[in-house]
């Protein structure tokens, strides 16, 4: 009765397990093992283990070495053992197992084989690798963001005449970075649409349907890096407009347009409604930042009633998501 109960419990135990004799021939396999390897017990019992599961010599050798050690009385453990699983449709699938081999003794204490306990960890390892990739990407983005923050702080300090002016400028730019980070996260880091970036920067000052804003252009998504840079540029344009441009007068307006013209992408920012506008004595942070992007050809025109910015970018960089990045990536 006790032997019957043991066999029944062995076959019903949730952990995959099989036994081999001294010649590494299958003597038994429980239901969990059979399910894991997509074989029936009858297909395994009586077969040499590496005949049932053939593989390359470099994969077989570590497992063979572990088997031989266990047949001398040693418990052996192998982690992330690759093996090829034949699926019912005939396809081969690579799987990973964690394995523990224990010597199997007879009633008089002689080693008569080994028992193996194993766990398929393929999905667990795939999840771990994905988690590690996400973690590494997050750290990369954090480092990049910190570098941007440092650069913004340094340039804001250079352009500020007082602590209050620095705090005002730096706080606004830091909030713009935060909004951009949140929007990218909500979009699963796929980049943002150009018009959405612009609307987000104008929203604190004007309603989305305000007749003081005209936005005309095809809707398209930027790459992640270009999204960050475009957000910074629009933030500077809108901040400048709130201090010196169209947002300082009741009837001021801005007309923004973009279009693809053969191999060029053309963008225009036109503020109007001002009176006696004079060019600044020196370039502010925004203009200095725009001049740092090598792929943008920028033209500035100051008129009595406002400002016009015209920019041209190679269209292929729009398609590749490298709008504001160096052409070499």
mmCIF file of C-alpha atoms in Angstrom:
data_model
loop_
_atom_site.group_PDB
_atom_site.id
_atom_site.type_symbol
_atom_site.label_atom_id
_atom_site.label_comp_id
_atom_site.label_asym_id
_atom_site.label_seq_id
_atom_site.Cartn_x
_atom_site.Cartn_y
_atom_site.Cartn_z
ATOM 1 C CA UNK A 1 0.000 0.000 0.000
ATOM 2 C CA UNK A 2 2.803 2.412 0.926
ATOM 3 C CA UNK A 3 4.604 1.718 -2.367
ATOM 4 C CA UNK A 4 1.382 2.326 -4.310
ATOM 5 C CA UNK A 5 0.844 5.642 -2.525
ATOM 6 C CA UNK A 6 4.435 6.706 -3.253
ATOM 7 C CA UNK A 7 4.079 6.007 -6.972
ATOM 8 C CA UNK A 8 0.758 7.841 -7.089
ATOM 9 C CA UNK A 9 2.168 10.850 -5.246
ATOM 10 C CA UNK A 10 5.249 10.866 -7.484
ATOM 11 C CA UNK A 11 3.162 11.006 -10.632
ATOM 12 C CA UNK A 12 0.847 13.707 -9.241
ATOM 13 C CA UNK A 13 3.504 15.954 -7.683
ATOM 14 C CA UNK A 14 3.536 19.442 -9.265
ATOM 15 C CA UNK A 15 7.320 19.554 -9.803
ATOM 16 C CA UNK A 16 8.614 17.953 -12.982
ATOM 17 C CA UNK A 17 10.716 14.894 -12.239
ATOM 18 C CA UNK A 18 12.158 11.847 -14.023
ATOM 19 C CA UNK A 19 14.497 8.977 -13.175
ATOM 20 C CA UNK A 20 17.371 7.427 -15.159
ATOM 21 C CA UNK A 21 19.223 4.175 -14.603
ATOM 22 C CA UNK A 22 23.004 3.757 -14.597
ATOM 23 C CA UNK A 23 23.019 3.789 -18.406
ATOM 24 C CA UNK A 24 21.040 7.067 -18.451
ATOM 25 C CA UNK A 25 17.959 5.338 -19.782
ATOM 26 C CA UNK A 26 14.546 6.615 -18.689
ATOM 27 C CA UNK A 27 12.987 4.501 -15.944
ATOM 28 C CA UNK A 28 10.164 6.838 -14.992
ATOM 29 C CA UNK A 29 8.698 10.314 -15.545
ATOM 30 C CA UNK A 30 5.865 11.986 -13.683
ATOM 31 C CA UNK A 31 2.943 13.814 -15.252
ATOM 32 C CA UNK A 32 4.447 17.309 -14.718
ATOM 33 C CA UNK A 33 7.620 16.250 -16.545
ATOM 34 C CA UNK A 34 5.664 14.747 -19.436
ATOM 35 C CA UNK A 35 3.620 17.916 -19.793
ATOM 36 C CA UNK A 36 6.767 20.044 -19.770
ATOM 37 C CA UNK A 37 8.540 18.067 -22.497
ATOM 38 C CA UNK A 38 5.407 17.353 -24.560
ATOM 39 C CA UNK A 39 5.938 13.584 -24.373
ATOM 40 C CA UNK A 40 4.000 10.677 -22.905
ATOM 41 C CA UNK A 41 5.564 8.374 -20.341
ATOM 42 C CA UNK A 42 5.530 5.527 -22.873
ATOM 43 C CA UNK A 43 7.513 7.680 -25.328
ATOM 44 C CA UNK A 44 10.256 8.167 -22.741
ATOM 45 C CA UNK A 45 10.625 5.012 -20.648
ATOM 46 C CA UNK A 46 13.305 2.719 -22.047
ATOM 47 C CA UNK A 47 15.012 5.391 -24.167
ATOM 48 C CA UNK A 48 18.499 6.803 -23.688
ATOM 49 C CA UNK A 49 18.078 10.371 -22.429
ATOM 50 C CA UNK A 50 20.136 12.000 -25.196
ATOM 51 C CA UNK A 51 18.321 9.946 -27.801
ATOM 52 C CA UNK A 52 14.998 11.233 -26.513
ATOM 53 C CA UNK A 53 16.388 14.775 -26.373
ATOM 54 C CA UNK A 54 19.265 15.080 -28.855
ATOM 55 C CA UNK A 55 21.247 18.325 -28.877
ATOM 56 C CA UNK A 56 24.617 19.767 -29.812
ATOM 57 C CA UNK A 57 27.745 18.426 -28.118
ATOM 58 C CA UNK A 58 28.460 21.687 -26.285
ATOM 59 C CA UNK A 59 24.987 21.583 -24.734
ATOM 60 C CA UNK A 60 25.031 17.863 -23.951
ATOM 61 C CA UNK A 61 28.436 17.779 -22.243
ATOM 62 C CA UNK A 62 27.627 19.865 -19.095
ATOM 63 C CA UNK A 63 24.483 17.807 -18.525
ATOM 64 C CA UNK A 64 26.394 14.542 -19.049
ATOM 65 C CA UNK A 65 29.061 15.666 -16.572
ATOM 66 C CA UNK A 66 26.383 16.438 -13.982
ATOM 67 C CA UNK A 67 24.735 13.037 -14.541
ATOM 68 C CA UNK A 68 28.059 11.222 -14.038
ATOM 69 C CA UNK A 69 28.763 13.079 -10.797
ATOM 70 C CA UNK A 70 25.304 12.226 -9.471
ATOM 71 C CA UNK A 71 25.873 8.552 -10.315
ATOM 72 C CA UNK A 72 28.880 8.657 -7.975
ATOM 73 C CA UNK A 73 26.781 10.010 -5.114
ATOM 74 C CA UNK A 74 26.910 13.788 -5.605
ATOM 75 C CA UNK A 75 23.920 16.116 -5.806
ATOM 76 C CA UNK A 76 24.392 18.371 -8.827
ATOM 77 C CA UNK A 77 22.577 21.528 -9.842
ATOM 78 C CA UNK A 78 22.524 23.271 -13.207
ATOM 79 C CA UNK A 79 20.998 26.659 -13.905
ATOM 80 C CA UNK A 80 19.538 27.929 -17.182
ATOM 81 C CA UNK A 81 20.172 24.694 -19.040
ATOM 82 C CA UNK A 82 19.089 25.126 -22.679
ATOM 83 C CA UNK A 83 17.312 22.284 -24.434
ATOM 84 C CA UNK A 84 15.393 21.891 -27.643
ATOM 85 C CA UNK A 85 11.727 21.030 -27.297
ATOM 86 C CA UNK A 86 9.918 19.402 -30.202
ATOM 87 C CA UNK A 87 6.413 20.855 -30.449
ATOM 88 C CA UNK A 88 3.422 18.837 -31.705
ATOM 89 C CA UNK A 89 3.534 20.747 -35.024
ATOM 90 C CA UNK A 90 7.128 19.648 -35.591
ATOM 91 C CA UNK A 91 8.742 22.968 -34.785
ATOM 92 C CA UNK A 92 11.747 23.188 -32.466
ATOM 93 C CA UNK A 93 11.586 25.580 -29.510
ATOM 94 C CA UNK A 94 14.486 26.492 -27.236
ATOM 95 C CA UNK A 95 13.642 26.257 -23.539
ATOM 96 C CA UNK A 96 15.577 26.859 -20.301
ATOM 97 C CA UNK A 97 15.532 24.651 -17.207
ATOM 98 C CA UNK A 98 16.881 24.775 -13.691
ATOM 99 C CA UNK A 99 17.876 21.207 -12.777
ATOM 100 C CA UNK A 100 18.792 19.264 -9.661
ATOM 101 C CA UNK A 101 20.079 15.693 -9.970
ATOM 102 C CA UNK A 102 20.179 13.376 -6.947
ATOM 103 C CA UNK A 103 21.602 9.849 -6.761
ATOM 104 C CA UNK A 104 18.948 7.135 -6.584
ATOM 105 C CA UNK A 105 19.664 4.352 -4.088
ATOM 106 C CA UNK A 106 18.396 0.795 -3.785
ATOM 107 C CA UNK A 107 17.146 -0.604 -0.488
ATOM 108 C CA UNK A 108 20.624 -1.939 0.276
ATOM 109 C CA UNK A 109 22.307 1.426 -0.355
ATOM 110 C CA UNK A 110 23.661 0.895 -3.868
ATOM 111 C CA UNK A 111 23.332 3.674 -6.443
ATOM 112 C CA UNK A 112 21.024 2.400 -9.175
ATOM 113 C CA UNK A 113 20.469 5.628 -11.086
ATOM 114 C CA UNK A 114 19.485 9.209 -10.515
ATOM 115 C CA UNK A 115 16.363 11.261 -10.019
ATOM 116 C CA UNK A 116 16.063 14.666 -11.604
ATOM 117 C CA UNK A 117 13.881 17.540 -10.430
ATOM 118 C CA UNK A 118 13.534 20.349 -12.936
ATOM 119 C CA UNK A 119 11.735 23.636 -13.485
ATOM 120 C CA UNK A 120 11.092 25.326 -16.817
ATOM 121 C CA UNK A 121 12.277 28.911 -16.283
ATOM 122 C CA UNK A 122 12.033 30.129 -19.884
ATOM 123 C CA UNK A 123 9.285 32.677 -19.226
ATOM 124 C CA UNK A 124 10.885 33.771 -15.955
ATOM 125 C CA UNK A 125 14.193 34.476 -17.686
ATOM 126 C CA UNK A 126 12.478 36.294 -20.545
ATOM 127 C CA UNK A 127 10.713 38.486 -17.993
ATOM 128 C CA UNK A 128 13.988 39.100 -16.116
ATOM 129 C CA UNK A 129 15.768 40.115 -19.321
ATOM 130 C CA UNK A 130 12.914 42.437 -20.245
ATOM 131 C CA UNK A 131 12.990 43.928 -16.747
ATOM 132 C CA UNK A 132 16.753 44.429 -16.968
ATOM 133 C CA UNK A 133 16.393 46.102 -20.361
ATOM 134 C CA UNK A 134 13.690 48.413 -19.037
ATOM 135 C CA UNK A 135 15.821 49.203 -15.986
ATOM 136 C CA UNK A 136 18.871 49.936 -18.139
ATOM 137 C CA UNK A 137 16.815 52.116 -20.479
ATOM 138 C CA UNK A 138 15.324 53.982 -17.531
ATOM 139 C CA UNK A 139 18.780 54.632 -16.082
ATOM 140 C CA UNK A 140 19.951 55.838 -19.498
ATOM 141 C CA UNK A 141 17.032 58.245 -19.737
ATOM 142 C CA UNK A 142 17.541 59.468 -16.180
ATOM 143 C CA UNK A 143 21.213 60.164 -16.882
ATOM 144 C CA UNK A 144 20.311 61.984 -20.092
ATOM 145 C CA UNK A 145 17.640 63.987 -18.296
ATOM 146 C CA UNK A 146 20.060 64.969 -15.532
ATOM 147 C CA UNK A 147 22.564 66.080 -18.181
ATOM 148 C CA UNK A 148 19.854 68.218 -19.796
ATOM 149 C CA UNK A 149 18.906 69.713 -16.417
ATOM 150 C CA UNK A 150 22.545 70.555 -15.732
ATOM 151 C CA UNK A 151 22.928 72.159 -19.152
ATOM 152 C CA UNK A 152 19.716 74.159 -18.730
ATOM 153 C CA UNK A 153 20.853 75.355 -15.297
ATOM 154 C CA UNK A 154 24.246 76.451 -16.621
ATOM 155 C CA UNK A 155 22.847 78.297 -19.638
ATOM 156 C CA UNK A 156 20.037 79.875 -17.608
ATOM 157 C CA UNK A 157 22.633 81.124 -15.121
ATOM 158 C CA UNK A 158 24.727 82.627 -17.899
ATOM 159 C CA UNK A 159 21.708 84.508 -19.253
ATOM 160 C CA UNK A 160 20.343 85.700 -15.900
ATOM 161 C CA UNK A 161 21.176 89.038 -14.277
ATOM 162 C CA UNK A 162 19.821 88.109 -10.833
ATOM 163 C CA UNK A 163 18.939 85.165 -8.625
ATOM 164 C CA UNK A 164 15.231 85.871 -9.063
ATOM 165 C CA UNK A 165 15.591 85.904 -12.838
ATOM 166 C CA UNK A 166 17.523 82.626 -12.715
ATOM 167 C CA UNK A 167 14.938 80.942 -10.469
ATOM 168 C CA UNK A 168 12.081 82.094 -12.671
ATOM 169 C CA UNK A 169 13.700 80.889 -15.885
ATOM 170 C CA UNK A 170 15.066 77.650 -14.493
ATOM 171 C CA UNK A 171 11.811 76.689 -12.728
ATOM 172 C CA UNK A 172 9.821 77.184 -15.917
ATOM 173 C CA UNK A 173 12.223 75.082 -17.957
ATOM 174 C CA UNK A 174 12.287 72.375 -15.330
ATOM 175 C CA UNK A 175 8.477 72.220 -15.369
ATOM 176 C CA UNK A 176 8.567 71.957 -19.170
ATOM 177 C CA UNK A 177 10.914 68.989 -18.869
ATOM 178 C CA UNK A 178 8.607 67.411 -16.307
ATOM 179 C CA UNK A 179 5.542 67.818 -18.534
ATOM 180 C CA UNK A 180 7.453 66.346 -21.444
ATOM 181 C CA UNK A 181 8.633 63.369 -19.375
ATOM 182 C CA UNK A 182 5.075 62.659 -18.204
ATOM 183 C CA UNK A 183 3.663 62.909 -21.723
ATOM 184 C CA UNK A 184 6.327 60.566 -23.105
ATOM 185 C CA UNK A 185 5.650 58.079 -20.318
ATOM 186 C CA UNK A 186 1.908 58.179 -21.047
ATOM 187 C CA UNK A 187 2.741 57.519 -24.724
ATOM 188 C CA UNK A 188 4.904 54.493 -23.776
ATOM 189 C CA UNK A 189 8.002 56.371 -24.953
ATOM 190 C CA UNK A 190 6.897 56.320 -28.576
ATOM 191 C CA UNK A 191 7.427 60.038 -29.121
ATOM 192 C CA UNK A 192 4.783 62.767 -29.350
ATOM 193 C CA UNK A 193 2.955 64.540 -32.161
ATOM 194 C CA UNK A 194 4.323 67.953 -33.075
ATOM 195 C CA UNK A 195 0.981 69.764 -32.733
ATOM 196 C CA UNK A 196 0.353 68.145 -29.333
ATOM 197 C CA UNK A 197 3.709 69.408 -28.067
ATOM 198 C CA UNK A 198 2.887 72.930 -29.212
ATOM 199 C CA UNK A 199 -0.620 72.897 -27.759
ATOM 200 C CA UNK A 200 0.729 71.674 -24.404
ATOM 201 C CA UNK A 201 3.088 74.656 -24.161
ATOM 202 C CA UNK A 202 0.403 77.199 -25.157
ATOM 203 C CA UNK A 203 -2.318 75.706 -22.946
ATOM 204 C CA UNK A 204 -1.336 77.567 -19.725
ATOM 205 C CA UNK A 205 -1.825 80.877 -21.566
ATOM 206 C CA UNK A 206 -4.618 80.253 -24.060
ATOM 207 C CA UNK A 207 -7.493 77.827 -24.570
ATOM 208 C CA UNK A 208 -6.960 75.207 -27.253
ATOM 209 C CA UNK A 209 -9.688 76.794 -29.399
ATOM 210 C CA UNK A 210 -8.470 80.378 -29.025
ATOM 211 C CA UNK A 211 -8.715 82.506 -32.158
ATOM 212 C CA UNK A 212 -5.303 83.947 -31.281
ATOM 213 C CA UNK A 213 -3.661 80.722 -32.415
ATOM 214 C CA UNK A 214 -3.541 79.207 -35.881
ATOM 215 C CA UNK A 215 -1.792 75.882 -36.382
ATOM 216 C CA UNK A 216 -1.626 74.432 -39.894
ATOM 217 C CA UNK A 217 0.356 71.338 -40.886
ATOM 218 C CA UNK A 218 0.216 67.571 -41.340
ATOM 219 C CA UNK A 219 0.038 65.567 -38.124
ATOM 220 C CA UNK A 220 3.110 63.410 -37.481
ATOM 221 C CA UNK A 221 4.991 61.896 -34.575
ATOM 222 C CA UNK A 222 8.548 62.799 -33.590
ATOM 223 C CA UNK A 223 11.139 60.440 -32.162
ATOM 224 C CA UNK A 224 11.775 60.456 -28.397
ATOM 225 C CA UNK A 225 14.956 62.557 -28.587
ATOM 226 C CA UNK A 226 13.361 64.978 -31.029
ATOM 227 C CA UNK A 227 10.253 65.204 -28.835
ATOM 228 C CA UNK A 228 12.369 66.378 -25.910
ATOM 229 C CA UNK A 229 14.184 68.986 -28.001
ATOM 230 C CA UNK A 230 11.040 70.233 -29.714
ATOM 231 C CA UNK A 231 9.399 70.618 -26.304
ATOM 232 C CA UNK A 232 12.294 72.746 -25.091
ATOM 233 C CA UNK A 233 12.223 74.923 -28.216
ATOM 234 C CA UNK A 234 8.466 75.498 -28.019
ATOM 235 C CA UNK A 235 8.754 76.237 -24.319
ATOM 236 C CA UNK A 236 11.327 78.934 -25.048
ATOM 237 C CA UNK A 237 9.210 80.418 -27.847
ATOM 238 C CA UNK A 238 6.091 80.526 -25.691
ATOM 239 C CA UNK A 239 7.988 81.851 -22.653
ATOM 240 C CA UNK A 240 9.515 84.600 -24.781
ATOM 241 C CA UNK A 241 6.070 85.396 -26.185
ATOM 242 C CA UNK A 242 4.687 85.726 -22.655
ATOM 243 C CA UNK A 243 7.397 88.242 -21.740
ATOM 244 C CA UNK A 244 8.021 90.191 -24.934
ATOM 245 C CA UNK A 245 5.775 88.835 -27.690
ATOM 246 C CA UNK A 246 2.184 88.296 -28.754
ATOM 247 C CA UNK A 247 0.976 87.135 -25.335
ATOM 248 C CA UNK A 248 1.768 90.553 -23.816
ATOM 249 C CA UNK A 249 -0.962 92.347 -25.792
ATOM 250 C CA UNK A 250 -4.713 91.625 -25.924
ATOM 251 C CA UNK A 251 -4.870 91.273 -29.708
ATOM 252 C CA UNK A 252 -1.563 89.527 -30.273
ATOM 253 C CA UNK A 253 -1.624 86.274 -32.171
ATOM 254 C CA UNK A 254 0.643 83.534 -33.442
ATOM 255 C CA UNK A 255 0.387 81.636 -36.700
ATOM 256 C CA UNK A 256 2.309 78.368 -36.832
ATOM 257 C CA UNK A 257 2.603 76.260 -39.962
ATOM 258 C CA UNK A 258 4.705 73.449 -41.351
ATOM 259 C CA UNK A 259 4.821 71.462 -44.565
ATOM 260 C CA UNK A 260 6.937 69.000 -46.479
ATOM 261 C CA UNK A 261 8.446 70.449 -49.640
ATOM 262 C CA UNK A 262 10.263 67.760 -51.626
ATOM 263 C CA UNK A 263 13.277 66.833 -49.517
ATOM 264 C CA UNK A 264 12.800 69.648 -46.978
ATOM 265 C CA UNK A 265 10.564 70.149 -43.960
ATOM 266 C CA UNK A 266 9.632 73.815 -43.492
ATOM 267 C CA UNK A 267 8.376 75.327 -40.269
ATOM 268 C CA UNK A 268 7.192 78.906 -39.596
ATOM 269 C CA UNK A 269 6.377 80.706 -36.351
ATOM 270 C CA UNK A 270 4.819 84.153 -36.948
ATOM 271 C CA UNK A 271 3.831 86.466 -34.086
ATOM 272 C CA UNK A 272 1.828 89.611 -34.827
ATOM 273 C CA UNK A 273 -0.220 92.294 -33.119
ATOM 274 C CA UNK A 274 2.702 94.088 -31.445
ATOM 275 C CA UNK A 275 3.813 97.675 -31.879
ATOM 276 C CA UNK A 276 7.325 98.987 -32.493
ATOM 277 C CA UNK A 277 9.040 95.687 -31.721
ATOM 278 C CA UNK A 278 12.808 96.022 -31.592
ATOM 279 C CA UNK A 279 15.355 93.201 -32.000
ATOM 280 C CA UNK A 280 16.895 92.170 -28.660
ATOM 281 C CA UNK A 281 20.314 93.488 -27.748
ATOM 282 C CA UNK A 282 21.517 89.921 -27.269
ATOM 283 C CA UNK A 283 20.219 86.439 -28.043
ATOM 284 C CA UNK A 284 18.346 84.797 -25.199
ATOM 285 C CA UNK A 285 18.508 81.194 -24.070
ATOM 286 C CA UNK A 286 15.994 80.023 -26.693
ATOM 287 C CA UNK A 287 17.815 81.409 -29.711
ATOM 288 C CA UNK A 288 21.154 80.166 -28.397
ATOM 289 C CA UNK A 289 19.675 76.689 -27.942
ATOM 290 C CA UNK A 290 18.223 76.625 -31.453
ATOM 291 C CA UNK A 291 21.598 77.555 -32.919
ATOM 292 C CA UNK A 292 23.068 74.455 -31.259
ATOM 293 C CA UNK A 293 21.101 72.042 -33.482
ATOM 294 C CA UNK A 294 23.177 71.391 -36.628
ATOM 295 C CA UNK A 295 20.283 70.080 -38.723
ATOM 296 C CA UNK A 296 18.150 73.227 -38.454
ATOM 297 C CA UNK A 297 18.559 76.148 -40.819
ATOM 298 C CA UNK A 298 17.010 79.023 -38.869
ATOM 299 C CA UNK A 299 16.112 82.519 -40.072
ATOM 300 C CA UNK A 300 14.856 85.256 -37.716
ATOM 301 C CA UNK A 301 13.033 88.366 -38.873
ATOM 302 C CA UNK A 302 11.924 91.132 -36.500
ATOM 303 C CA UNK A 303 9.108 93.311 -37.772
ATOM 304 C CA UNK A 304 7.478 96.284 -36.119
ATOM 305 C CA UNK A 305 4.363 94.218 -35.346
ATOM 306 C CA UNK A 306 6.043 90.962 -34.398
ATOM 307 C CA UNK A 307 8.535 88.185 -34.983
ATOM 308 C CA UNK A 308 8.877 85.602 -37.745
ATOM 309 C CA UNK A 309 10.986 82.456 -37.400
ATOM 310 C CA UNK A 310 11.527 80.201 -40.382
ATOM 311 C CA UNK A 311 13.241 76.838 -40.079
ATOM 312 C CA UNK A 312 14.163 74.167 -42.600
ATOM 313 C CA UNK A 313 15.100 70.575 -41.762
ATOM 314 C CA UNK A 314 15.981 67.649 -44.072
ATOM 315 C CA UNK A 315 12.765 65.673 -44.528
ATOM 316 C CA UNK A 316 14.522 62.316 -44.150
ATOM 317 C CA UNK A 317 15.397 63.264 -40.565
ATOM 318 C CA UNK A 318 11.708 63.816 -39.859
ATOM 319 C CA UNK A 319 10.952 60.289 -41.064
ATOM 320 C CA UNK A 320 13.767 58.726 -39.041
ATOM 321 C CA UNK A 321 12.915 60.596 -35.860
ATOM 322 C CA UNK A 322 16.292 62.372 -35.826
ATOM 323 C CA UNK A 323 14.958 65.844 -36.419
ATOM 324 C CA UNK A 324 17.093 67.630 -33.878
ATOM 325 C CA UNK A 325 19.860 65.058 -33.571
ATOM 326 C CA UNK A 326 23.160 64.818 -35.358
ATOM 327 C CA UNK A 327 22.894 62.956 -38.641
ATOM 328 C CA UNK A 328 25.277 60.248 -37.395
ATOM 329 C CA UNK A 329 22.775 59.357 -34.641
#
